PDB file of C-alpha atoms in Angstrom:
ATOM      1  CA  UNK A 157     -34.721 -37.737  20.608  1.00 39.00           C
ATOM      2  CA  UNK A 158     -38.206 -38.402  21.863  1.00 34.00           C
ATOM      3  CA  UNK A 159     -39.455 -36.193  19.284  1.00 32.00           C
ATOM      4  CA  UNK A 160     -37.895 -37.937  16.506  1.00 34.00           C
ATOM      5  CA  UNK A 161     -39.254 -41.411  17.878  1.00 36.00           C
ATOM      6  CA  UNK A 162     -42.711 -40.020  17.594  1.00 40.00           C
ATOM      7  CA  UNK A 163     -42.154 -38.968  14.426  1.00 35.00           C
ATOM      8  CA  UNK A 164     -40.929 -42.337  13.270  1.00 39.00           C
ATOM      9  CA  UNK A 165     -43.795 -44.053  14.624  1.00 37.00           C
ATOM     10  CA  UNK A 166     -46.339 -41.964  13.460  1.00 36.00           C
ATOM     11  CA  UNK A 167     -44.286 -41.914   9.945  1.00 35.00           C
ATOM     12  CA  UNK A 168     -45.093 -46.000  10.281  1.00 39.00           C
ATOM     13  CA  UNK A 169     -48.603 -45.923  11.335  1.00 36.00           C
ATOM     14  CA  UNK A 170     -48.898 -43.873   8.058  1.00 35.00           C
ATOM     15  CA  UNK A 171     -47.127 -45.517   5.754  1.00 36.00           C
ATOM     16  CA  UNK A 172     -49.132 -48.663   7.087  1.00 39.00           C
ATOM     17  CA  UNK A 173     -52.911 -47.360   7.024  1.00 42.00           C
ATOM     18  CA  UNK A 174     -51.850 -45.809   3.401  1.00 36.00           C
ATOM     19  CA  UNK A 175     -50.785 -49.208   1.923  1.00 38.00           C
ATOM     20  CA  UNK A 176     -54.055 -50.935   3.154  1.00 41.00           C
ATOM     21  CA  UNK A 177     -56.058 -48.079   2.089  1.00 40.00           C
ATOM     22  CA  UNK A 178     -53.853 -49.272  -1.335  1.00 40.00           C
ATOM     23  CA  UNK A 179     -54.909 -52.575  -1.080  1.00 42.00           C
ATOM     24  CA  UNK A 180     -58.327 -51.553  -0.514  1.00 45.00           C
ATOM     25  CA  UNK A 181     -59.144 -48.931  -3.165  1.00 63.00           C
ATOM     26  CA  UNK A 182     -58.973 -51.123  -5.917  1.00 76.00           C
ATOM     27  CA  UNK A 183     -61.933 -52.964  -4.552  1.00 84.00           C
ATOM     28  CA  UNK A 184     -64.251 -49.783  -4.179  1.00 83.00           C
ATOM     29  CA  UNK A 185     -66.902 -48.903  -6.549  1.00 83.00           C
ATOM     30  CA  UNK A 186     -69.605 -50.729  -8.723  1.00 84.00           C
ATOM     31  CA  UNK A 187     -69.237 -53.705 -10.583  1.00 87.00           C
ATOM     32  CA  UNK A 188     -71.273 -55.440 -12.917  1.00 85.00           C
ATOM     33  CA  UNK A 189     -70.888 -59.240 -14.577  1.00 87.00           C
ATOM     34  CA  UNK A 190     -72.256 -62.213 -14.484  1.00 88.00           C
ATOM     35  CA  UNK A 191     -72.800 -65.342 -11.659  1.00 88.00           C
ATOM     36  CA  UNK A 192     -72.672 -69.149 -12.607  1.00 89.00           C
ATOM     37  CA  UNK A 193     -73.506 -72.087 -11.123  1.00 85.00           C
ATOM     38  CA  UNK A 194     -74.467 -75.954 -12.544  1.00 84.00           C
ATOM     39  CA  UNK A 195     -78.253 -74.671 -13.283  1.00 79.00           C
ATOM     40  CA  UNK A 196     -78.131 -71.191 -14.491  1.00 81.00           C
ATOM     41  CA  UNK A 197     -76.382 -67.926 -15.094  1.00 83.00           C
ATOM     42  CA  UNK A 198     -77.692 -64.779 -13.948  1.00 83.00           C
ATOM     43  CA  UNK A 199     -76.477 -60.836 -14.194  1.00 84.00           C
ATOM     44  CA  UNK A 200     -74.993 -59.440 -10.991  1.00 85.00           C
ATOM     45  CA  UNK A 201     -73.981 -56.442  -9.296  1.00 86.00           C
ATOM     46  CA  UNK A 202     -71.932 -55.811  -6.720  1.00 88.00           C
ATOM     47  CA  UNK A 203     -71.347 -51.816  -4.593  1.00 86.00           C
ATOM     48  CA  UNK A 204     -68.207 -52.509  -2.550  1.00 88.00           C
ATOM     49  CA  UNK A 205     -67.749 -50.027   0.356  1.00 85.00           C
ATOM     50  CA  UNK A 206     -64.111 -50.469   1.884  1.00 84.00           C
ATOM     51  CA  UNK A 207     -62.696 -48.852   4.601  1.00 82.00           C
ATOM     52  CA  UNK A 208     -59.280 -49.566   5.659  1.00 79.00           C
ATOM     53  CA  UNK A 209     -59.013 -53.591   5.204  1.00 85.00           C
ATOM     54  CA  UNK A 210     -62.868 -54.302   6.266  1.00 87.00           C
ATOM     55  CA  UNK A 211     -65.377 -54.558   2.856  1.00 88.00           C
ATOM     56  CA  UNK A 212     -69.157 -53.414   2.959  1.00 88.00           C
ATOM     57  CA  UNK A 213     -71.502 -53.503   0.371  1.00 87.00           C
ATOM     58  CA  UNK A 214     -74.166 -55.103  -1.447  1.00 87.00           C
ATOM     59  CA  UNK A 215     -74.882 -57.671  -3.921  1.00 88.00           C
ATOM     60  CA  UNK A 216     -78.176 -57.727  -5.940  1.00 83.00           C
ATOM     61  CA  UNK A 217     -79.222 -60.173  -8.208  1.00 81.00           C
ATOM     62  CA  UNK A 218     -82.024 -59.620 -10.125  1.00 68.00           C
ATOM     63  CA  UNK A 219     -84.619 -58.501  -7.202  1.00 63.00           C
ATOM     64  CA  UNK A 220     -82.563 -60.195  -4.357  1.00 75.00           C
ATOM     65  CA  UNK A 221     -79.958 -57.701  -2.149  1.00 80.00           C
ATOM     66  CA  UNK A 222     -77.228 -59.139  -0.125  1.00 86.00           C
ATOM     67  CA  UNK A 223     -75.471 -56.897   2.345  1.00 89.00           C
ATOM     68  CA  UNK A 224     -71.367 -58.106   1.982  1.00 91.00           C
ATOM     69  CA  UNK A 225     -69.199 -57.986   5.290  1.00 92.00           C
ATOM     70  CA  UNK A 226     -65.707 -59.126   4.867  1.00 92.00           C
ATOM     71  CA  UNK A 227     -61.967 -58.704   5.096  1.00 92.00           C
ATOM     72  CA  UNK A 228     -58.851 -57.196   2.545  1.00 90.00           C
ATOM     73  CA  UNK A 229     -55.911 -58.821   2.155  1.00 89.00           C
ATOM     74  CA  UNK A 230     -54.087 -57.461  -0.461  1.00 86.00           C
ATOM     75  CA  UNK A 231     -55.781 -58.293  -3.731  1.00 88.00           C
ATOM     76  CA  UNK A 232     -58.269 -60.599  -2.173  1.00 92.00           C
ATOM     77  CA  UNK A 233     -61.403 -60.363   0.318  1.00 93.00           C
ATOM     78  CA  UNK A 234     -63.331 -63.017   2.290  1.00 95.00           C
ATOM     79  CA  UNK A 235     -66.382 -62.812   4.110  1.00 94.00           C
ATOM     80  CA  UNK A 236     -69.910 -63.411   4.298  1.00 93.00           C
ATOM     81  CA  UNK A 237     -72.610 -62.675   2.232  1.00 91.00           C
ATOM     82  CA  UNK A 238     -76.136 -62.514   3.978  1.00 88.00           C
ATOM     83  CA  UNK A 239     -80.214 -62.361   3.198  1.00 82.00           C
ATOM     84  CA  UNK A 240     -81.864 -59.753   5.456  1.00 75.00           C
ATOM     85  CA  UNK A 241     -85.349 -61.119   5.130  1.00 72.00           C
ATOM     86  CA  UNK A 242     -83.873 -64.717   6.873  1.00 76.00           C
ATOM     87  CA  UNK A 243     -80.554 -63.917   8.194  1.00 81.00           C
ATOM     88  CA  UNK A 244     -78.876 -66.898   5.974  1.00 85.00           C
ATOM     89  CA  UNK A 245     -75.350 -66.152   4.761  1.00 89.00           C
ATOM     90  CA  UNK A 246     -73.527 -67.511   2.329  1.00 90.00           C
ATOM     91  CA  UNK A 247     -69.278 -67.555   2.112  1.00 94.00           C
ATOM     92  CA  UNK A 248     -67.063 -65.574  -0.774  1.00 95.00           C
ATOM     93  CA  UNK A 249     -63.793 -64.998  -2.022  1.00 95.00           C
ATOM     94  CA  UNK A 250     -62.711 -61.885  -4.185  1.00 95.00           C
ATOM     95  CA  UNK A 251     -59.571 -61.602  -5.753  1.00 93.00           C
ATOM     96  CA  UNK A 252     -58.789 -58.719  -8.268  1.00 88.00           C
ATOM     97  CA  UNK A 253     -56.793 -59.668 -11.258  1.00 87.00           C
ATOM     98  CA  UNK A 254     -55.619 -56.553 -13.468  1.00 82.00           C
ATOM     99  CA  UNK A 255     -59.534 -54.968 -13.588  1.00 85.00           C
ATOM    100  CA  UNK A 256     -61.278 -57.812 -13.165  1.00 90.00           C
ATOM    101  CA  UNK A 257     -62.357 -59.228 -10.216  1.00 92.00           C
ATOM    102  CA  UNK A 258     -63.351 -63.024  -9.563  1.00 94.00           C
ATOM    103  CA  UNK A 259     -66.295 -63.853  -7.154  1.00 94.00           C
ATOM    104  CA  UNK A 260     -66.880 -67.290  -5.574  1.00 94.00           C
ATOM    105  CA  UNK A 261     -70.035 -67.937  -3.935  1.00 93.00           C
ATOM    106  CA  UNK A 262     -71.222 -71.304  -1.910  1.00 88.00           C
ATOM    107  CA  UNK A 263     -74.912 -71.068  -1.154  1.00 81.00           C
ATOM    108  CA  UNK A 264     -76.291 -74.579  -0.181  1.00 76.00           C
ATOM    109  CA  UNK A 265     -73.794 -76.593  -0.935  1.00 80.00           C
ATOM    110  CA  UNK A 266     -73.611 -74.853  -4.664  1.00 83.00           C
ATOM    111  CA  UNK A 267     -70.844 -72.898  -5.762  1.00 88.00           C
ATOM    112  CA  UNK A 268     -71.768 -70.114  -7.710  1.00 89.00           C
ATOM    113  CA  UNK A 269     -68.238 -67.910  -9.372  1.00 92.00           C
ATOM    114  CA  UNK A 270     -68.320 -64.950 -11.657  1.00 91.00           C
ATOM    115  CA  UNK A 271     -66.287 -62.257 -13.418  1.00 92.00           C
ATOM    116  CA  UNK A 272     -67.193 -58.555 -12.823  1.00 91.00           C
ATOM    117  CA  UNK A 273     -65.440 -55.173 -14.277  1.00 88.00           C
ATOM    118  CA  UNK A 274     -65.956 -51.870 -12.930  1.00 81.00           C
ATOM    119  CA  UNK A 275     -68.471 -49.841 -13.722  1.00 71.00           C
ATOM    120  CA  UNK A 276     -67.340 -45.630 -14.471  1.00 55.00           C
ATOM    121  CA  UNK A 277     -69.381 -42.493 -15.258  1.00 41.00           C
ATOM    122  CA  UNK A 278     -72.302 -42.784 -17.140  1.00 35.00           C
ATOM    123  CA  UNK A 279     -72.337 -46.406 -16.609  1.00 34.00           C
ATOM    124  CA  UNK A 280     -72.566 -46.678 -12.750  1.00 33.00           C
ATOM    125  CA  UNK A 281     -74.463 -49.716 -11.895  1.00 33.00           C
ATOM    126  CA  UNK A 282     -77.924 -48.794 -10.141  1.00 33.00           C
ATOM    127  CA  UNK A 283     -79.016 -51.127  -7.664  1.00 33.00           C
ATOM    128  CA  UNK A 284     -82.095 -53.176  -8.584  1.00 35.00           C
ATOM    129  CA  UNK A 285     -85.107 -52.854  -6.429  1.00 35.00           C
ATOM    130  CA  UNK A 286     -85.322 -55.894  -4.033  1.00 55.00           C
ATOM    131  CA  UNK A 287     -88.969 -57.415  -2.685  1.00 73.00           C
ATOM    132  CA  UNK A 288     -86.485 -58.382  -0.033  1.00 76.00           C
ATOM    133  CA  UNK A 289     -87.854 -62.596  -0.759  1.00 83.00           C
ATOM    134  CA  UNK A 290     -85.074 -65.337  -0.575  1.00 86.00           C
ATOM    135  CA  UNK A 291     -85.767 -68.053  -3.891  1.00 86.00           C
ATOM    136  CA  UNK A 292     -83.226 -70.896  -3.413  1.00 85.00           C
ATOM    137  CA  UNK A 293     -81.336 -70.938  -6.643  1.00 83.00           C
ATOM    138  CA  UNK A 294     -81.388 -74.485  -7.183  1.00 85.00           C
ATOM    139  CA  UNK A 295     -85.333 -74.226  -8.247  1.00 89.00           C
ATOM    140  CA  UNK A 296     -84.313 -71.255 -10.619  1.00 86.00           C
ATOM    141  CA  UNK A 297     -84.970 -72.212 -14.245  1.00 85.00           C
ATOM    142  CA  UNK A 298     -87.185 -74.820 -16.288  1.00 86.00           C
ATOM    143  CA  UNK A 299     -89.282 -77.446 -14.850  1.00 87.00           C
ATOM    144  CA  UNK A 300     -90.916 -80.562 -16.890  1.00 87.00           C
ATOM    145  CA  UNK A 301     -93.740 -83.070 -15.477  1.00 85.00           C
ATOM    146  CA  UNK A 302     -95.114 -85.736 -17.310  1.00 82.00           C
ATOM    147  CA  UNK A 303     -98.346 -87.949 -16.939  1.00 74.00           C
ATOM    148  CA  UNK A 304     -99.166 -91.091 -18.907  1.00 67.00           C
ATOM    149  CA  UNK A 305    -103.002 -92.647 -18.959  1.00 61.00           C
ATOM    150  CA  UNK A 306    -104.402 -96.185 -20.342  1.00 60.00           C
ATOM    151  CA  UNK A 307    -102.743 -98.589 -22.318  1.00 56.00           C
ATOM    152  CA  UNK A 308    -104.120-101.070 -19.377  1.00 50.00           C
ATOM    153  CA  UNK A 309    -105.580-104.001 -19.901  1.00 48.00           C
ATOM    154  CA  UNK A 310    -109.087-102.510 -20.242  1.00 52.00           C
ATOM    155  CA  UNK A 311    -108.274 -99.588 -22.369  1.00 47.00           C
ATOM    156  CA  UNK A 312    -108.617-100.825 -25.651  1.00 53.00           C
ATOM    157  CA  UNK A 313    -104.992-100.601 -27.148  1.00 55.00           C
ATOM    158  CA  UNK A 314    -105.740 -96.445 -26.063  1.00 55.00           C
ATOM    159  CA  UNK A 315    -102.678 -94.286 -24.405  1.00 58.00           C
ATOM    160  CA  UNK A 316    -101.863 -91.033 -23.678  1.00 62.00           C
ATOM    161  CA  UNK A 317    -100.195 -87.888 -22.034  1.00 66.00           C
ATOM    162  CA  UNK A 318     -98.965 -84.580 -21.811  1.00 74.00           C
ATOM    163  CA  UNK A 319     -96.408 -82.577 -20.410  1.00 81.00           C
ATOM    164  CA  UNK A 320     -96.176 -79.239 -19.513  1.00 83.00           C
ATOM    165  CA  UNK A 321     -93.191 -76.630 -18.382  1.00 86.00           C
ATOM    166  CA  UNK A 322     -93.015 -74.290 -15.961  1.00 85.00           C
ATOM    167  CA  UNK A 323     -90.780 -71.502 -15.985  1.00 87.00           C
ATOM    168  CA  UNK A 324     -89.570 -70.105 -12.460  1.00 89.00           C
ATOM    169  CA  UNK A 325     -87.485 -66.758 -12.906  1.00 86.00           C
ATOM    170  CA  UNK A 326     -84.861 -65.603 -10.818  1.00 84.00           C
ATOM    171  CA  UNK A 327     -87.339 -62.400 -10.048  1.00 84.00           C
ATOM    172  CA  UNK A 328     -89.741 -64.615  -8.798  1.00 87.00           C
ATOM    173  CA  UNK A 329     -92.430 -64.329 -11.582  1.00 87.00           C
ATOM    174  CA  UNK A 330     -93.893 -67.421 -13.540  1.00 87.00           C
ATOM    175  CA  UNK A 331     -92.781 -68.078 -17.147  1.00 86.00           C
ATOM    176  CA  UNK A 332     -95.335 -70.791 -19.528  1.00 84.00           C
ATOM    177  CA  UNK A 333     -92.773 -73.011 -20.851  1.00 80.00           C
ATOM    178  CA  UNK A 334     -95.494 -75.049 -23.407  1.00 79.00           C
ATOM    179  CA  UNK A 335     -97.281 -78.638 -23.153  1.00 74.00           C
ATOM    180  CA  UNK A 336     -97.836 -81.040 -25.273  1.00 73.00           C
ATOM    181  CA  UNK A 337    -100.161 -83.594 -25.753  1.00 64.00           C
ATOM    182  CA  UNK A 338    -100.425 -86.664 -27.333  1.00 58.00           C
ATOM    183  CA  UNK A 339    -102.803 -89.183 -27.777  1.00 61.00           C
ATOM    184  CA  UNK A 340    -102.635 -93.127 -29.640  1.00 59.00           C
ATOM    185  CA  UNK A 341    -104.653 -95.887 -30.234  1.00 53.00           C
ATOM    186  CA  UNK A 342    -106.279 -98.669 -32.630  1.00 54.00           C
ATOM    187  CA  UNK A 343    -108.143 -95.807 -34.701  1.00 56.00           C
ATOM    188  CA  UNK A 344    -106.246 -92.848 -34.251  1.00 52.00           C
ATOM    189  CA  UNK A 345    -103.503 -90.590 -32.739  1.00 50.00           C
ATOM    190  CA  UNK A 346    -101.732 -87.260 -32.666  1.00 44.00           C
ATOM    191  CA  UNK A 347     -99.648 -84.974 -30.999  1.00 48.00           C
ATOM    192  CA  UNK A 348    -100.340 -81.231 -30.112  1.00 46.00           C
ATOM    193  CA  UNK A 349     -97.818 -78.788 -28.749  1.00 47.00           C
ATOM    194  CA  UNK A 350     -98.890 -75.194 -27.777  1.00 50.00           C
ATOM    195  CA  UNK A 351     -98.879 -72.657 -24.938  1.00 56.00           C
ATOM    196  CA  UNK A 352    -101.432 -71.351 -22.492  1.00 58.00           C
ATOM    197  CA  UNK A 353    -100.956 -73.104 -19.147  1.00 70.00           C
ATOM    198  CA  UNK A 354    -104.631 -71.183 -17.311  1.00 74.00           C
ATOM    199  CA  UNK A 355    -102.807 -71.784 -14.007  1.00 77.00           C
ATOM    200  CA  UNK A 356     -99.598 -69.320 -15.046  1.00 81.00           C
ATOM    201  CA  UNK A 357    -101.925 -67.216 -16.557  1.00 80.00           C
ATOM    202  CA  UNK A 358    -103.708 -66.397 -13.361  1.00 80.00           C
ATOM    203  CA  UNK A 359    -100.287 -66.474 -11.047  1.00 82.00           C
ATOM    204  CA  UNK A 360     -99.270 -63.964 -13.290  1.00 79.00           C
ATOM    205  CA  UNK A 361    -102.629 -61.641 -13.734  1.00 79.00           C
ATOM    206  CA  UNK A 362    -102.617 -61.551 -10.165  1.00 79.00           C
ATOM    207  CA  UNK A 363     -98.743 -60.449 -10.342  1.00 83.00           C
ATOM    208  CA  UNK A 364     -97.824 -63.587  -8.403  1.00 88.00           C
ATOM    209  CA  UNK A 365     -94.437 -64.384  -7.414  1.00 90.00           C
ATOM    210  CA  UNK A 366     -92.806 -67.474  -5.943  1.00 90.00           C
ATOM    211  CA  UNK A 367     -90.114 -67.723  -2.702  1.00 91.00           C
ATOM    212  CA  UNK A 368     -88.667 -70.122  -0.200  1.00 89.00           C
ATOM    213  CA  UNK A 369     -88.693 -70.138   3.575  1.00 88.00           C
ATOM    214  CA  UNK A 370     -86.645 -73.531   4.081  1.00 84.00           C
ATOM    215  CA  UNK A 371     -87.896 -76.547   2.030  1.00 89.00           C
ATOM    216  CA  UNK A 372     -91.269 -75.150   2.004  1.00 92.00           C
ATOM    217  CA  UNK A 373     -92.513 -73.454  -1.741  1.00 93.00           C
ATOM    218  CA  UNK A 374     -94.620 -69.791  -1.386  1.00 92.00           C
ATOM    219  CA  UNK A 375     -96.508 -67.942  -3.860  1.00 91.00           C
ATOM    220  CA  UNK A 376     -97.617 -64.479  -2.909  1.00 90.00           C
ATOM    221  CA  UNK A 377    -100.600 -62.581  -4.123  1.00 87.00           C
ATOM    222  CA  UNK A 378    -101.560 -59.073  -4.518  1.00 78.00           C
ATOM    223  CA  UNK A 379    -105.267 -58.193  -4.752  1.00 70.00           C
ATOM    224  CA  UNK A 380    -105.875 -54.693  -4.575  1.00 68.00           C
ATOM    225  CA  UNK A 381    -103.559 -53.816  -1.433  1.00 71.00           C
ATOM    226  CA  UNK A 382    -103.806 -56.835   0.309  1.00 79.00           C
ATOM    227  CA  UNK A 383    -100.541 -58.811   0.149  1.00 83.00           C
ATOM    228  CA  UNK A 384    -100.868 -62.960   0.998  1.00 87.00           C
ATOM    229  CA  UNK A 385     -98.129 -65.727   1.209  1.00 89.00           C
ATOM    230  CA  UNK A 386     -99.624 -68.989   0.974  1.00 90.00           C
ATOM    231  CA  UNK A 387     -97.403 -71.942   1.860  1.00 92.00           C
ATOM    232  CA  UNK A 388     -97.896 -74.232  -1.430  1.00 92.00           C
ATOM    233  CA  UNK A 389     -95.639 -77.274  -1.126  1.00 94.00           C
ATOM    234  CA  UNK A 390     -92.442 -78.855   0.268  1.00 94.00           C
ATOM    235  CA  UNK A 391     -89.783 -79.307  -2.274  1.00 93.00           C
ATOM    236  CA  UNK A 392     -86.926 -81.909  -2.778  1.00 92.00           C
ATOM    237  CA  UNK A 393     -84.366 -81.008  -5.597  1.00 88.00           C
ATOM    238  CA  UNK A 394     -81.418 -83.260  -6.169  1.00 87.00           C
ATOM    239  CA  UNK A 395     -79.649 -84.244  -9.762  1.00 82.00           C
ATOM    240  CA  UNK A 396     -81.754 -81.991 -11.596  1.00 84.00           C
ATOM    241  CA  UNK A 397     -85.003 -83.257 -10.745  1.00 90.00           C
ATOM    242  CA  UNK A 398     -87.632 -81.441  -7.990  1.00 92.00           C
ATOM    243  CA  UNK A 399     -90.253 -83.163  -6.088  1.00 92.00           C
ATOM    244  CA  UNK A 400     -93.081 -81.491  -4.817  1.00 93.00           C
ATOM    245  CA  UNK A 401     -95.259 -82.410  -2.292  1.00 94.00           C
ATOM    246  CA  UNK A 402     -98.718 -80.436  -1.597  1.00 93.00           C
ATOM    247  CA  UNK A 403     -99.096 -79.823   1.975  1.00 93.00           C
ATOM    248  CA  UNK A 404    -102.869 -79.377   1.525  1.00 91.00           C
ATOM    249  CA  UNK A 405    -103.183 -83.008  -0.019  1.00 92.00           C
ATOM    250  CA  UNK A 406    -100.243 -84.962   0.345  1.00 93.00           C
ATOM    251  CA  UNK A 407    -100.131 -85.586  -3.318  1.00 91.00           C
ATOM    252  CA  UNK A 408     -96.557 -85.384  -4.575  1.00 92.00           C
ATOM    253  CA  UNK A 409     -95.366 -84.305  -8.299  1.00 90.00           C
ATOM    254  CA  UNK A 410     -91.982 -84.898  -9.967  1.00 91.00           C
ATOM    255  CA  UNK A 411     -90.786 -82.198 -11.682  1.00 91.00           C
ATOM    256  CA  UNK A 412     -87.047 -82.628 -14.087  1.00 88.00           C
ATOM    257  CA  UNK A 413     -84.667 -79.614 -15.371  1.00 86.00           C
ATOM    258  CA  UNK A 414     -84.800 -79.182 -18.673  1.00 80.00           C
ATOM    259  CA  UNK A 415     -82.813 -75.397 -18.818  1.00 73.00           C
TER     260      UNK A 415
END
């Protein structure tokens, strides 16, 4: 009799670590697909390591890795996601539905969701190199500033301005997004529109890419084999506009979305 009772609860015990290893296997493997928020959308890939009901893994989005610690419950996982260079971690959900599996993501307030499929054979996502630097995804896309001059009392009937773009890429590199100028008065006026911001141009000969640490903006520099993080400016972003504010000078900039 005591035989047979051991039997039976071993026969349990198996039944139940085989029907969350059930649960589980489903999530295992590499996906690929795509995360959106308000601002942007941005290719994704996610290694999910289960064993029993507990998830491991990694996300990486374009040169950022997150290591992925949750919990299975049947077709869905919860847990954190979190940013080894700072320690922040973010909240997600999981749930598989037929092959696809929906990701929700709240990072600062912003909720970021997605659709991934699994990846097989020849097409086994490969995990993108990380430089292991946090960017805050709310300064991820297209930035416009704008400054007007004359049309003062003493100018003449002359005004101006330009604007100018800046690009900042989810892999932390520096994209020209194109000025223009214009120019009016009694005598004359025009308008020119081109590309060839000199400040981009030597962020990016010097192979610079931008970060966060908080509210404050880096850039780092490589020169030869010297690395540098300089501290540039604090930043402000709300309703798709950015304001900058030079910690060398004080002098602050207003940048607004555009893409």
């Amino acid at each position: 009799m005591f035989f047979f009772f051991r039997l039976a609860f071993f026969t349990a015990i198996l039944f139940c670590n085989v029907l969350a290893s059930s649960f589980a296997q489903p999530f295992s493997g590499d996906w690929q697909g795509q995360l959106k928020s308000p601002a942007q959308t941005v290719a994704a890939t996610l290694r999910l390591i289960p064993k029993g009901q507990q998830l491991g893994g990694r996300l990486d989005i374009a040169s950022d890795m997150y290591t992925i610690a949750g919990t299975i419950t049947g077709n869905k996982a919860t847990g954190t996601m979190t940013y080894p260079t700072d320690g922040s971690t973010f909240p997600f959900t999981m749930q598989l539905t037929g092959t696809t599996l929906q990701v929700n993501i709240t990072a600062f307030g912003v909720g970021m969701v997605g659709a991934f499929t699994k990846s097989t054979g020849a097409g086994t996502v490969t995990a993108a190199t990380s430089d292991k630097l946090y960017r805050d995804p709310a300064l991820i896309g297209a930035w416009q500033t704008s400054e007007q001059y004359g049309g003062g009392a003493n100018s003449g009937g002359f005004y101006g301005g330009n604007t100018s773009t800046m690009i900042l890429n989810a892999d932390g590199s520096f994209g020209d997004g194109g000025s223009t100028s214009y120019i009016s008065g009694s005598n004359s006026s025009g308008i020119s529109q081109g590309k060839g911001n000199q400040v981009i141009a030597q962020l990016n000969a010097m192979g610079a890419k931008w970060f966060t640490k908080g509210n404050i903006f880096y850039v780092r520099i490589r020169q030869n084999s010297t690395v540098q993080d300089i501290p540039s400016s604090k930043y402000y972003v709300e309703n798709n506009n950015a304001l900058l504010t030079d910690l060398k000078t004080g002098a602050k900039t207003l940048y607004r979305r555009v893409r």
